[in-house]
Coordinates of C-alpha atoms in Angstrom, one line a residue:
Chain J
X1 CA -97.3 57.1 -87.5
X2 CA -96.1 55.4 -90.7
X3 CA -98.5 55.1 -93.6
X4 CA -99.2 51.9 -95.4
X5 CA -97.2 53.1 -98.4
X6 CA -94.2 53.8 -96.2
X7 CA -94.3 50.2 -95.0
X8 CA -94.1 48.8 -98.5
X9 CA -91.2 51.1 -99.3
X10 CA -89.4 50.0 -96.1
X11 CA -89.9 46.3 -97.0
X12 CA -88.5 46.9 -100.5
X13 CA -85.5 48.8 -99.0
X14 CA -84.8 46.0 -96.5
X15 CA -84.8 43.4 -99.3
X16 CA -82.4 45.6 -101.4
X17 CA -80.1 46.0 -98.4
X18 CA -79.9 42.3 -97.6
X19 CA -79.4 41.4 -101.4
X20 CA -76.6 44.0 -101.6
X21 CA -75.0 42.7 -98.4
X22 CA -75.0 39.2 -99.7
X23 CA -73.5 40.2 -103.0
X24 CA -70.7 42.2 -101.2
X25 CA -70.0 39.2 -99.0
X26 CA -69.6 37.0 -102.1
X27 CA -67.4 39.6 -103.8
X28 CA -65.3 39.9 -100.6
X29 CA -64.7 36.1 -100.6
X30 CA -63.7 36.3 -104.3
X31 CA -61.5 39.3 -103.6
X32 CA -59.7 37.5 -100.7
X33 CA -59.2 34.5 -102.9
X34 CA -57.6 36.6 -105.6
X35 CA -55.5 38.5 -103.0
X36 CA -54.2 35.2 -101.6
X37 CA -53.5 33.9 -105.1
X38 CA -51.6 37.1 -105.9
X39 CA -49.6 36.8 -102.8
X40 CA -48.8 33.2 -103.6
X41 CA -47.8 34.0 -107.1
X42 CA -45.7 37.0 -105.8
X43 CA -44.1 34.7 -103.3
X44 CA -43.1 32.3 -106.0
X45 CA -41.2 34.8 -108.0
X46 CA -38.5 37.2 -107.0
X47 CA -39.3 40.9 -107.0
X48 CA -36.8 43.6 -108.2
X49 CA -36.0 44.3 -104.6
X50 CA -35.5 40.6 -103.8
X51 CA -33.0 40.3 -106.6
X52 CA -31.1 43.3 -105.4
X53 CA -31.2 42.3 -101.8
X54 CA -30.2 38.7 -102.2
X55 CA -27.9 39.1 -105.3
X56 CA -24.7 38.1 -103.5
X57 CA -26.1 34.7 -102.6
X58 CA -28.2 34.2 -105.7
X59 CA -25.0 34.4 -107.7
X60 CA -23.8 31.2 -106.0
X61 CA -24.4 28.1 -108.2
X62 CA -25.6 26.4 -105.0
X63 CA -28.4 28.9 -104.6
X64 CA -29.3 30.5 -107.9
X65 CA -32.8 31.9 -108.7
X66 CA -34.4 28.5 -108.0
X67 CA -32.7 28.3 -104.6
X68 CA -33.8 31.8 -103.6
X69 CA -37.4 31.1 -104.6
X70 CA -37.2 27.9 -102.4
X71 CA -36.0 30.1 -99.5
X72 CA -38.8 32.6 -100.1
X73 CA -41.4 29.9 -99.9
X74 CA -39.8 27.9 -97.1
X75 CA -40.9 27.9 -93.4
X76 CA -38.5 27.1 -90.5
X77 CA -39.4 26.5 -86.9
X78 CA -36.8 27.5 -84.2
X79 CA -37.3 26.1 -80.8
X80 CA -35.6 28.3 -78.2
X81 CA -34.9 32.0 -78.8
X82 CA -31.6 31.8 -76.8
X83 CA -27.9 31.4 -77.5
X84 CA -28.5 29.2 -80.5
X85 CA -31.9 30.4 -81.7
X86 CA -30.8 34.1 -81.9
X87 CA -27.9 33.6 -84.4
X88 CA -29.7 30.9 -86.5
X89 CA -32.9 33.1 -86.8
X90 CA -30.8 36.2 -87.7
X91 CA -29.1 34.5 -90.6
X92 CA -32.2 32.8 -91.9
X93 CA -34.3 36.0 -91.8
X94 CA -31.5 37.8 -93.5
X95 CA -31.2 35.1 -96.1
X96 CA -34.8 35.6 -97.1
X97 CA -36.5 32.6 -95.6
X98 CA -40.2 33.3 -96.1
X99 CA -41.6 32.2 -92.7
X100 CA -39.8 31.7 -89.4
X101 CA -41.6 30.3 -86.4
X102 CA -40.2 31.1 -82.9
X103 CA -41.0 28.9 -79.8
X104 CA -40.1 30.1 -76.3
X105 CA -41.9 30.3 -73.0
X106 CA -39.4 32.6 -71.3
X107 CA -38.6 36.3 -70.8
X108 CA -35.4 38.1 -71.7
X109 CA -33.0 38.3 -68.7
X110 CA -30.0 40.5 -68.2
X111 CA -27.7 37.4 -68.0
X112 CA -28.9 36.3 -71.5
X113 CA -27.6 39.4 -73.3
X114 CA -23.9 38.4 -73.6
X115 CA -24.8 35.6 -76.0
X116 CA -28.4 36.2 -77.2
X117 CA -27.8 39.0 -79.6
X118 CA -31.4 39.4 -80.9
X119 CA -32.4 40.8 -77.5
X120 CA -31.5 44.4 -76.8
X121 CA -30.9 45.7 -73.3
X122 CA -34.1 47.7 -73.4
X123 CA -36.1 44.5 -73.9
X124 CA -35.1 42.8 -70.6
X125 CA -38.4 41.5 -69.1
X126 CA -40.1 41.2 -72.5
X127 CA -41.3 37.8 -73.9
X128 CA -38.4 36.3 -75.8
X129 CA -40.6 35.5 -78.9
X130 CA -41.8 39.1 -79.0
X131 CA -38.3 40.6 -78.6
X132 CA -37.1 38.2 -81.3
X133 CA -39.9 39.1 -83.7
X134 CA -39.3 42.8 -83.3
X135 CA -35.5 42.4 -84.0
X136 CA -35.9 40.0 -86.9
X137 CA -38.5 42.3 -88.6
X138 CA -36.2 45.2 -88.1
X139 CA -33.6 43.2 -90.1
X140 CA -36.0 42.1 -92.8
X141 CA -39.6 43.3 -92.8
X142 CA -40.5 40.9 -95.7
X143 CA -40.1 37.8 -93.4
X144 CA -43.2 36.5 -91.8
X145 CA -42.4 35.9 -88.1
X146 CA -44.8 33.6 -86.3
X147 CA -44.6 33.5 -82.5
X148 CA -45.5 30.5 -80.4
X149 CA -45.3 31.8 -76.8
X150 CA -45.5 28.4 -75.2
X151 CA -43.5 25.7 -73.4
X152 CA -43.2 22.9 -76.0
X153 CA -44.7 19.6 -74.8
X154 CA -46.1 16.4 -76.1
X155 CA -49.6 17.9 -76.5
X156 CA -48.8 21.0 -78.6
X157 CA -45.7 20.0 -80.5
X158 CA -47.3 18.1 -83.5
X159 CA -49.8 20.9 -84.4
X160 CA -47.0 23.5 -84.4
X161 CA -44.4 21.3 -86.3
X162 CA -46.9 20.5 -89.1
X163 CA -46.9 24.1 -90.2
X164 CA -43.1 24.1 -91.0
X165 CA -40.6 22.5 -93.5
X166 CA -37.5 22.3 -91.3
X167 CA -37.2 22.2 -87.5
X168 CA -34.2 23.7 -85.6
X169 CA -33.5 22.4 -82.1
X170 CA -32.1 25.4 -80.3
X171 CA -33.4 24.3 -76.9
X172 CA -31.5 24.0 -73.6
X173 CA -32.6 20.7 -72.0
X174 CA -32.8 17.0 -72.6
X175 CA -36.6 16.7 -72.1
X176 CA -37.3 19.1 -74.9
X177 CA -34.8 17.4 -77.1
X178 CA -36.7 14.1 -76.9
X179 CA -40.0 15.8 -77.5
X180 CA -38.6 17.6 -80.6
X181 CA -37.1 14.4 -81.9
X182 CA -40.2 12.3 -81.6
X183 CA -42.4 15.0 -83.1
X184 CA -40.0 15.4 -86.1
X185 CA -40.1 11.6 -86.6
X186 CA -43.9 11.5 -86.5
X187 CA -44.3 14.6 -88.7
X188 CA -41.5 13.6 -91.1
X189 CA -39.5 16.8 -90.7
X190 CA -35.7 17.2 -90.9
X191 CA -34.2 18.2 -87.5
X192 CA -31.1 20.5 -87.3
X193 CA -29.8 20.0 -83.8
X194 CA -27.3 22.1 -82.1
X195 CA -26.0 22.5 -78.5
X196 CA -23.4 24.5 -76.7
X197 CA -22.0 24.9 -73.2
X198 CA -18.8 26.2 -71.7
X199 CA -16.4 26.4 -74.7
X200 CA -17.8 23.4 -76.5
X201 CA -20.5 23.0 -79.2
X202 CA -22.1 20.1 -81.2
X203 CA -24.1 20.0 -84.4
X204 CA -25.9 17.3 -86.4
X205 CA -28.9 16.8 -88.6
X206 CA -31.4 14.0 -87.7
X207 CA -34.2 12.4 -89.6
X208 CA -33.0 13.6 -92.9
X209 CA -33.2 11.4 -96.0
X210 CA -33.4 8.2 -94.0
X211 CA -30.7 9.2 -91.5
X212 CA -30.8 8.2 -87.8
X213 CA -32.8 10.1 -85.2
X214 CA -31.7 11.5 -81.8
X215 CA -33.2 8.3 -80.1
X216 CA -31.1 6.0 -82.3
X217 CA -28.0 7.6 -80.6
X218 CA -29.6 8.1 -77.2
X219 CA -32.1 5.4 -76.6
X220 CA -31.7 5.9 -72.8
X221 CA -31.7 9.4 -71.3
X222 CA -28.5 10.2 -69.5
X223 CA -28.9 10.8 -65.8
X224 CA -29.6 14.5 -64.8
X225 CA -26.3 14.9 -62.8
X226 CA -24.4 14.3 -66.0
X227 CA -26.2 17.1 -67.9
X228 CA -24.7 20.5 -67.6
X229 CA -26.5 23.8 -68.2
X230 CA -25.4 27.3 -69.1
X231 CA -26.5 28.8 -65.7
X232 CA -24.1 26.5 -63.7
X233 CA -21.4 25.5 -66.2
X234 CA -21.3 28.8 -67.9
X235 CA -21.0 29.5 -71.7
X236 CA -18.9 31.9 -73.7
X237 CA -21.1 33.9 -76.1
X238 CA -19.4 33.1 -79.4
X239 CA -19.7 29.3 -78.8
X240 CA -23.5 29.1 -79.3
X241 CA -22.9 31.8 -81.9
X242 CA -20.8 29.5 -84.0
X243 CA -23.2 26.6 -83.6
X244 CA -26.3 28.7 -84.2
X245 CA -24.8 30.1 -87.4
X246 CA -23.9 26.5 -88.6
X247 CA -27.5 25.5 -87.9
X248 CA -28.7 28.3 -90.2
X249 CA -26.2 27.0 -92.8
X250 CA -27.4 23.4 -92.7
X251 CA -31.0 24.6 -92.8
X252 CA -30.4 26.7 -95.9
X253 CA -28.7 23.6 -97.5
X254 CA -31.7 21.4 -96.7
X255 CA -34.1 24.0 -98.2
X256 CA -32.1 24.3 -101.4
X257 CA -31.5 20.5 -101.5
X258 CA -27.7 20.8 -101.3
X259 CA -26.1 17.3 -101.7
X260 CA -23.8 17.5 -98.7
X261 CA -26.0 18.2 -95.7
X262 CA -24.4 17.1 -92.5
X263 CA -26.3 13.9 -91.6
X264 CA -25.0 10.7 -90.1
X265 CA -22.2 12.8 -88.8
X266 CA -21.6 14.8 -85.6
X267 CA -19.6 18.0 -85.7
X268 CA -17.8 18.9 -82.5
X269 CA -16.4 22.4 -81.9
X270 CA -13.8 22.9 -79.2
X271 CA -13.6 26.7 -78.8
X272 CA -10.8 26.4 -76.3
X273 CA -8.5 24.7 -78.7
X274 CA -10.1 26.2 -81.8
X275 CA -10.7 22.7 -83.2
X276 CA -13.4 21.2 -85.3
X277 CA -13.8 17.4 -85.5
X278 CA -16.3 15.4 -87.5
X279 CA -17.3 12.0 -86.2
X280 CA -19.0 9.6 -88.7
X281 CA -22.1 8.2 -87.0
X282 CA -23.8 4.9 -87.7
X283 CA -26.3 5.2 -90.5
X284 CA -28.3 2.2 -89.3
X285 CA -31.4 3.0 -87.4
X286 CA -31.5 1.3 -84.0
X287 CA -33.6 -1.8 -83.7
X288 CA -37.2 -0.9 -82.6
X289 CA -36.3 2.8 -82.5
X290 CA -39.3 5.1 -82.8
X291 CA -38.1 6.1 -86.3
X292 CA -38.4 2.6 -87.6
X293 CA -42.2 2.7 -86.9
X294 CA -45.0 3.8 -89.2
X295 CA -45.6 7.5 -88.4
X296 CA -49.3 6.8 -88.0
X297 CA -48.5 4.4 -85.1
X298 CA -46.3 7.0 -83.2
X299 CA -47.9 8.9 -80.4
X300 CA -46.2 11.8 -78.6
X301 CA -47.9 11.2 -75.3
X302 CA -45.2 9.8 -73.0
X303 CA -44.3 11.6 -69.7
X304 CA -41.1 13.1 -71.0
X305 CA -40.1 14.7 -67.7
X306 CA -40.5 11.3 -65.9
X307 CA -38.6 9.5 -68.7
X308 CA -35.6 11.9 -68.3
X309 CA -35.9 12.4 -64.6
X310 CA -35.6 16.1 -65.1
X311 CA -37.6 19.2 -66.1
X312 CA -38.2 20.7 -69.6
X313 CA -36.2 23.8 -68.8
X314 CA -32.7 24.6 -67.5
X315 CA -34.0 26.5 -64.5
X316 CA -32.7 26.0 -61.0
X317 CA -34.2 23.0 -59.1
X318 CA -34.5 23.4 -55.3
X319 CA -33.5 20.3 -53.3
X320 CA -34.5 19.4 -49.7
X321 CA -31.8 17.2 -48.4
X322 CA -31.7 18.4 -44.7
X323 CA -34.3 18.6 -42.0
X324 CA -35.9 21.9 -41.1
X325 CA -33.9 22.2 -37.9
X326 CA -30.7 21.8 -39.8
X327 CA -31.3 25.0 -41.8
X328 CA -31.5 28.7 -41.1
X329 CA -33.1 31.5 -43.2
X330 CA -31.2 34.6 -44.4
X331 CA -33.1 36.6 -41.8
X332 CA -31.8 34.3 -39.1
X333 CA -28.3 34.8 -40.5
X334 CA -28.7 38.5 -40.5
X335 CA -29.7 38.3 -36.8
X336 CA -26.7 36.1 -36.0
X337 CA -24.4 38.6 -37.6
X338 CA -25.8 41.6 -35.8
X339 CA -25.8 39.9 -32.3
X340 CA -22.2 38.9 -32.8
X341 CA -22.9 35.3 -32.1
X342 CA -19.8 33.3 -32.6
X343 CA -20.0 31.4 -35.9
X344 CA -17.8 30.3 -38.7
X345 CA -19.3 30.5 -42.2
X346 CA -18.1 28.5 -45.2
X347 CA -19.0 29.6 -48.7
X348 CA -18.8 26.3 -50.6
X349 CA -19.0 27.7 -54.1
X350 CA -16.2 27.5 -56.7
X351 CA -13.3 30.0 -56.2
X352 CA -14.2 31.9 -59.4
X353 CA -17.8 32.4 -58.1
X354 CA -16.4 33.4 -54.6
X355 CA -14.2 36.0 -56.4
X356 CA -17.2 37.4 -58.2
X357 CA -19.1 38.2 -55.0
X358 CA -19.2 37.0 -51.4
X359 CA -20.2 38.0 -47.9
X360 CA -17.4 39.6 -45.9
X361 CA -17.6 37.3 -42.9
X362 CA -17.1 34.0 -44.9
X363 CA -14.3 31.7 -45.8
X364 CA -14.2 29.8 -49.1
X365 CA -13.9 26.1 -49.2
X366 CA -15.3 24.4 -52.3
X367 CA -17.7 21.6 -51.6
X368 CA -15.5 18.9 -53.2
X369 CA -12.5 20.0 -51.1
X370 CA -14.3 19.2 -47.9
X371 CA -13.4 15.5 -48.6
X372 CA -9.7 16.4 -48.3
X373 CA -8.1 15.7 -44.9
X374 CA -5.7 18.6 -45.4
X375 CA -8.5 21.1 -45.9
X376 CA -10.4 19.7 -42.9
X377 CA -7.5 20.1 -40.6
X378 CA -7.2 23.7 -41.6
X379 CA -10.9 24.1 -40.9
X380 CA -10.5 22.6 -37.5
X381 CA -7.7 25.1 -36.7
X382 CA -10.1 27.9 -37.6
X383 CA -12.8 26.4 -35.4
X384 CA -10.4 26.1 -32.5
X385 CA -9.3 29.7 -33.0
X386 CA -12.5 30.8 -31.3
X387 CA -10.5 29.8 -28.0
X388 CA -13.0 29.5 -25.1
X389 CA -16.2 29.7 -27.2
X390 CA -17.7 26.9 -29.2
X391 CA -18.8 28.4 -32.5
X392 CA -21.6 27.4 -34.8
X393 CA -20.8 26.3 -38.3
X394 CA -22.8 27.6 -41.2
X395 CA -22.6 26.8 -44.9
X396 CA -23.8 28.9 -47.8
X397 CA -23.8 28.7 -51.6
X398 CA -25.5 30.3 -54.5
X399 CA -29.0 29.0 -54.2
X400 CA -29.0 26.6 -51.2
X401 CA -28.4 23.1 -52.7
X402 CA -24.6 22.6 -52.4
X403 CA -24.7 24.1 -48.9
X404 CA -27.0 21.2 -47.8
X405 CA -24.6 18.7 -49.3
X406 CA -21.8 20.4 -47.4
X407 CA -23.7 20.0 -44.1
X408 CA -24.1 16.3 -44.9
X409 CA -20.4 16.0 -45.6
X410 CA -19.2 18.0 -42.5
X411 CA -21.4 15.9 -40.2
X412 CA -19.5 12.8 -41.2
X413 CA -16.4 13.9 -39.3
X414 CA -16.5 13.7 -35.4
X415 CA -13.4 15.9 -35.2
X416 CA -15.7 18.7 -36.6
X417 CA -19.1 17.9 -35.0
X418 CA -17.4 17.6 -31.5
X419 CA -16.0 21.1 -31.8
X420 CA -19.0 23.1 -32.8
X421 CA -22.5 23.7 -31.4
X422 CA -24.4 23.0 -34.5
X423 CA -23.9 22.8 -38.3
X424 CA -26.6 24.4 -40.5
X425 CA -27.0 25.8 -44.0
X426 CA -28.7 28.9 -45.3
X427 CA -32.0 28.3 -47.2
X428 CA -31.9 29.9 -50.6
X429 CA -28.2 30.9 -50.2
X430 CA -26.8 34.2 -51.5
X431 CA -29.8 34.6 -53.9
X432 CA -32.2 34.9 -50.9
X433 CA -29.7 37.1 -49.1
X434 CA -29.8 39.5 -52.1
X435 CA -33.6 39.3 -52.3
X436 CA -34.4 39.8 -48.6
X437 CA -31.4 41.4 -46.8
X438 CA -29.1 43.3 -49.1
X439 CA -30.5 44.1 -52.6
X440 CA -27.1 45.4 -53.6
X441 CA -25.6 42.0 -53.4
X442 CA -25.1 40.7 -57.0
X443 CA -27.4 38.0 -58.4
X444 CA -26.0 35.8 -61.1
Chain R
X1 CA 4.2 -7.3 -84.4
X2 CA 4.7 -5.0 -81.4
X3 CA 3.6 -6.5 -78.1
X4 CA 2.5 -3.3 -76.6
X5 CA -0.1 -1.0 -78.2
X6 CA 0.5 2.8 -78.6
X7 CA -2.8 4.6 -78.8
X8 CA -4.2 8.1 -78.2
X9 CA -7.3 8.8 -76.2
X10 CA -9.2 12.1 -76.2
X11 CA -11.8 13.3 -73.7
X12 CA -13.9 16.1 -75.0
X13 CA -17.0 18.3 -74.5
X14 CA -16.4 18.4 -70.7
X15 CA -15.3 14.8 -70.0
X16 CA -11.7 16.1 -69.6
X17 CA -12.8 17.4 -66.2
X18 CA -12.6 13.8 -64.9
X19 CA -9.1 13.5 -66.3
X20 CA -7.3 16.4 -64.6
X21 CA -8.5 18.7 -67.4
X22 CA -6.2 16.9 -69.9
X23 CA -7.9 16.2 -73.2
X24 CA -5.3 14.2 -75.1
X25 CA -3.5 11.2 -73.5
X26 CA -0.8 9.2 -75.3
X27 CA -1.1 5.7 -73.8
X28 CA 0.9 2.5 -74.0
X29 CA -1.3 -0.5 -73.4
X30 CA 0.8 -3.3 -71.8
X31 CA 1.1 -6.8 -73.4
X32 CA -1.9 -8.9 -72.4
X33 CA -3.0 -12.5 -72.8
X34 CA -6.3 -11.5 -74.4
X35 CA -6.4 -9.0 -77.3
X36 CA -7.2 -5.4 -76.2
X37 CA -10.8 -4.6 -76.9
X38 CA -12.6 -1.3 -76.2
X39 CA -14.5 -3.1 -73.4
X40 CA -11.2 -3.8 -71.6
X41 CA -9.9 -0.4 -72.3
X42 CA -12.8 1.3 -70.5
X43 CA -11.8 -0.3 -67.2
X44 CA -8.1 0.2 -67.8
X45 CA -8.9 3.9 -68.2
X46 CA -10.9 3.9 -65.0
X47 CA -8.1 2.2 -63.1
X48 CA -5.1 4.0 -64.6
X49 CA -5.9 7.5 -66.0
X50 CA -9.2 8.6 -64.4
X51 CA -8.1 11.3 -61.9
X52 CA -11.4 12.0 -60.2
X53 CA -11.8 8.4 -59.0
X54 CA -14.9 9.1 -56.9
X55 CA -16.8 10.3 -60.0
X56 CA -16.2 7.1 -62.1
X57 CA -19.9 6.9 -62.5
X58 CA -19.8 10.0 -64.7
X59 CA -17.8 7.8 -67.1
X60 CA -19.0 4.3 -66.8
X61 CA -22.3 2.5 -66.2
X62 CA -22.4 -1.3 -66.0
X63 CA -19.8 -2.7 -68.4
X64 CA -19.9 0.3 -70.8
X65 CA -19.8 4.1 -70.9
X66 CA -22.7 5.9 -69.3
X67 CA -25.6 7.0 -71.4
X68 CA -24.8 10.3 -73.2
X69 CA -21.2 9.4 -74.1
X70 CA -20.3 8.7 -77.7
X71 CA -17.2 6.8 -78.4
X72 CA -15.3 7.1 -81.7
X73 CA -12.4 5.2 -83.1
X74 CA -10.4 7.2 -85.7
X75 CA -13.4 9.5 -86.0
X76 CA -15.9 6.7 -86.5
X77 CA -18.7 5.9 -84.1
X78 CA -17.8 2.7 -82.3
X79 CA -21.2 1.3 -83.2
X80 CA -19.9 1.0 -86.7
X81 CA -17.0 -1.1 -85.5
X82 CA -18.6 -3.6 -83.0
X83 CA -18.5 -1.2 -79.9
X84 CA -17.2 -3.1 -76.8
X85 CA -15.8 -5.9 -78.9
X86 CA -13.7 -3.8 -81.2
X87 CA -10.1 -4.9 -81.2
X88 CA -7.8 -2.0 -80.6
X89 CA -5.0 -1.5 -83.2
X90 CA -1.7 0.2 -82.8
X91 CA -2.0 4.0 -83.3
X92 CA -5.7 4.1 -82.9
X93 CA -7.2 7.4 -81.8
X94 CA -10.1 6.8 -79.4
X95 CA -12.3 9.8 -78.6
X96 CA -14.9 10.0 -75.8
X97 CA -17.5 12.7 -76.4
X98 CA -20.0 13.9 -73.8
X99 CA -23.2 14.8 -75.5
X100 CA -24.2 18.4 -74.8
X101 CA -27.7 19.7 -74.3
X102 CA -27.3 23.4 -73.4
X103 CA -28.1 26.2 -75.7

């Protein structure tokens, strides 16, 4: 039992506690305000360590103390932590850019490592933004790395872009490039755009000091079959390396307000011939282009994938060109091999891919060569070499698209269809063979 | 004035694949009744130097280059010069660039 006196004491104590709590809360607010102000003030000036660390670039008249302060307070968003995003983010983090945002929806894969140098072998399977953040903070712990683990689209782009001063397009597909352009135009942000494939690279800056935007140059999207990607066309690591480093350079120039930022020009790098060429672009915005409108009237809500007729990634797209009964699975194929059914199997990939890896019981005829009469007569000789048996004809490729096209092509010629039982392709190609039949067969 | 035109064309950023993997072509454009314009040159290229003739649609669409190809005359975007109507001059260097999107 508590006495009456105790009750009064308790009440006084409770009041005291809530008064103190309220006071502490107020002081905490005040403390956080002062901490933020201190951080802001510290950010605006260079510490002793900053001066030591960045001295070699501060000495340049183009940078100076003012330029280094601008870098320290700047924020840059990099879309794509791949072949272009890795080198550009490395140079910007090392140059002391205060905040770097990374956007990517993907994981690190083994086939990325030859060109995406932020990602270490031990990080295969990790989210790219996370692997990127760890590596960049190892290089420079003072840089604030913000990760956006998301696929950029018309709904999320504007809120992300608003937080940054400069946007770097280091993406790998046309759909994303249109989304990035339109969002930069709406948000009024300069866009440092780079691309690379094979031995070729390109660089330009859009939407900077009244310059044209990506849509001024490309009002209509090019058709998907004319767009190459690194997975099928290949890319030599130093090529995106060169372009990514140049993107970092132009970004630094924009931040320090350098007079000669590359805009209204397109820089072309031909790694094969070791040649750079600069093309002067039109500086007149295209009539009725999105960039001629008032930003308030721009909405980023079109169906970009439908507009481009392609997806917002450079992943493999499965086609269904043949009927079900014109195709076999890898398990069917394995069965045919073990039962010694007579068949002739054509691997329709490029010779260089065939040389990398192939099944022992195949011959290599590239898809485009099936159109040649000479090639076909050699094929018919092979078919006839089965003497008194009529063989089946099977086509295979990397993932099962070109093999379907090959079946369509082969069926055009009666001299072939008359001499075989049936012509079918292998669903999923060598990739599925590796997945389901022989896990030691290389995937690429 | 010479009756024929000597020009150079360059196909870069992958377009050379349609032209037997040859990037630079020194061309002699024959004498013609009408002055040589870029519009006429496109079809002359298709008929005379395009190697992969089946894939002409990777070069042209309608009466002009397909979307995604930038044309430059002496390192200037043809849009600065009147695009299809630009009158070709002796020694012009005409570059066709396929826009890249990989990264």
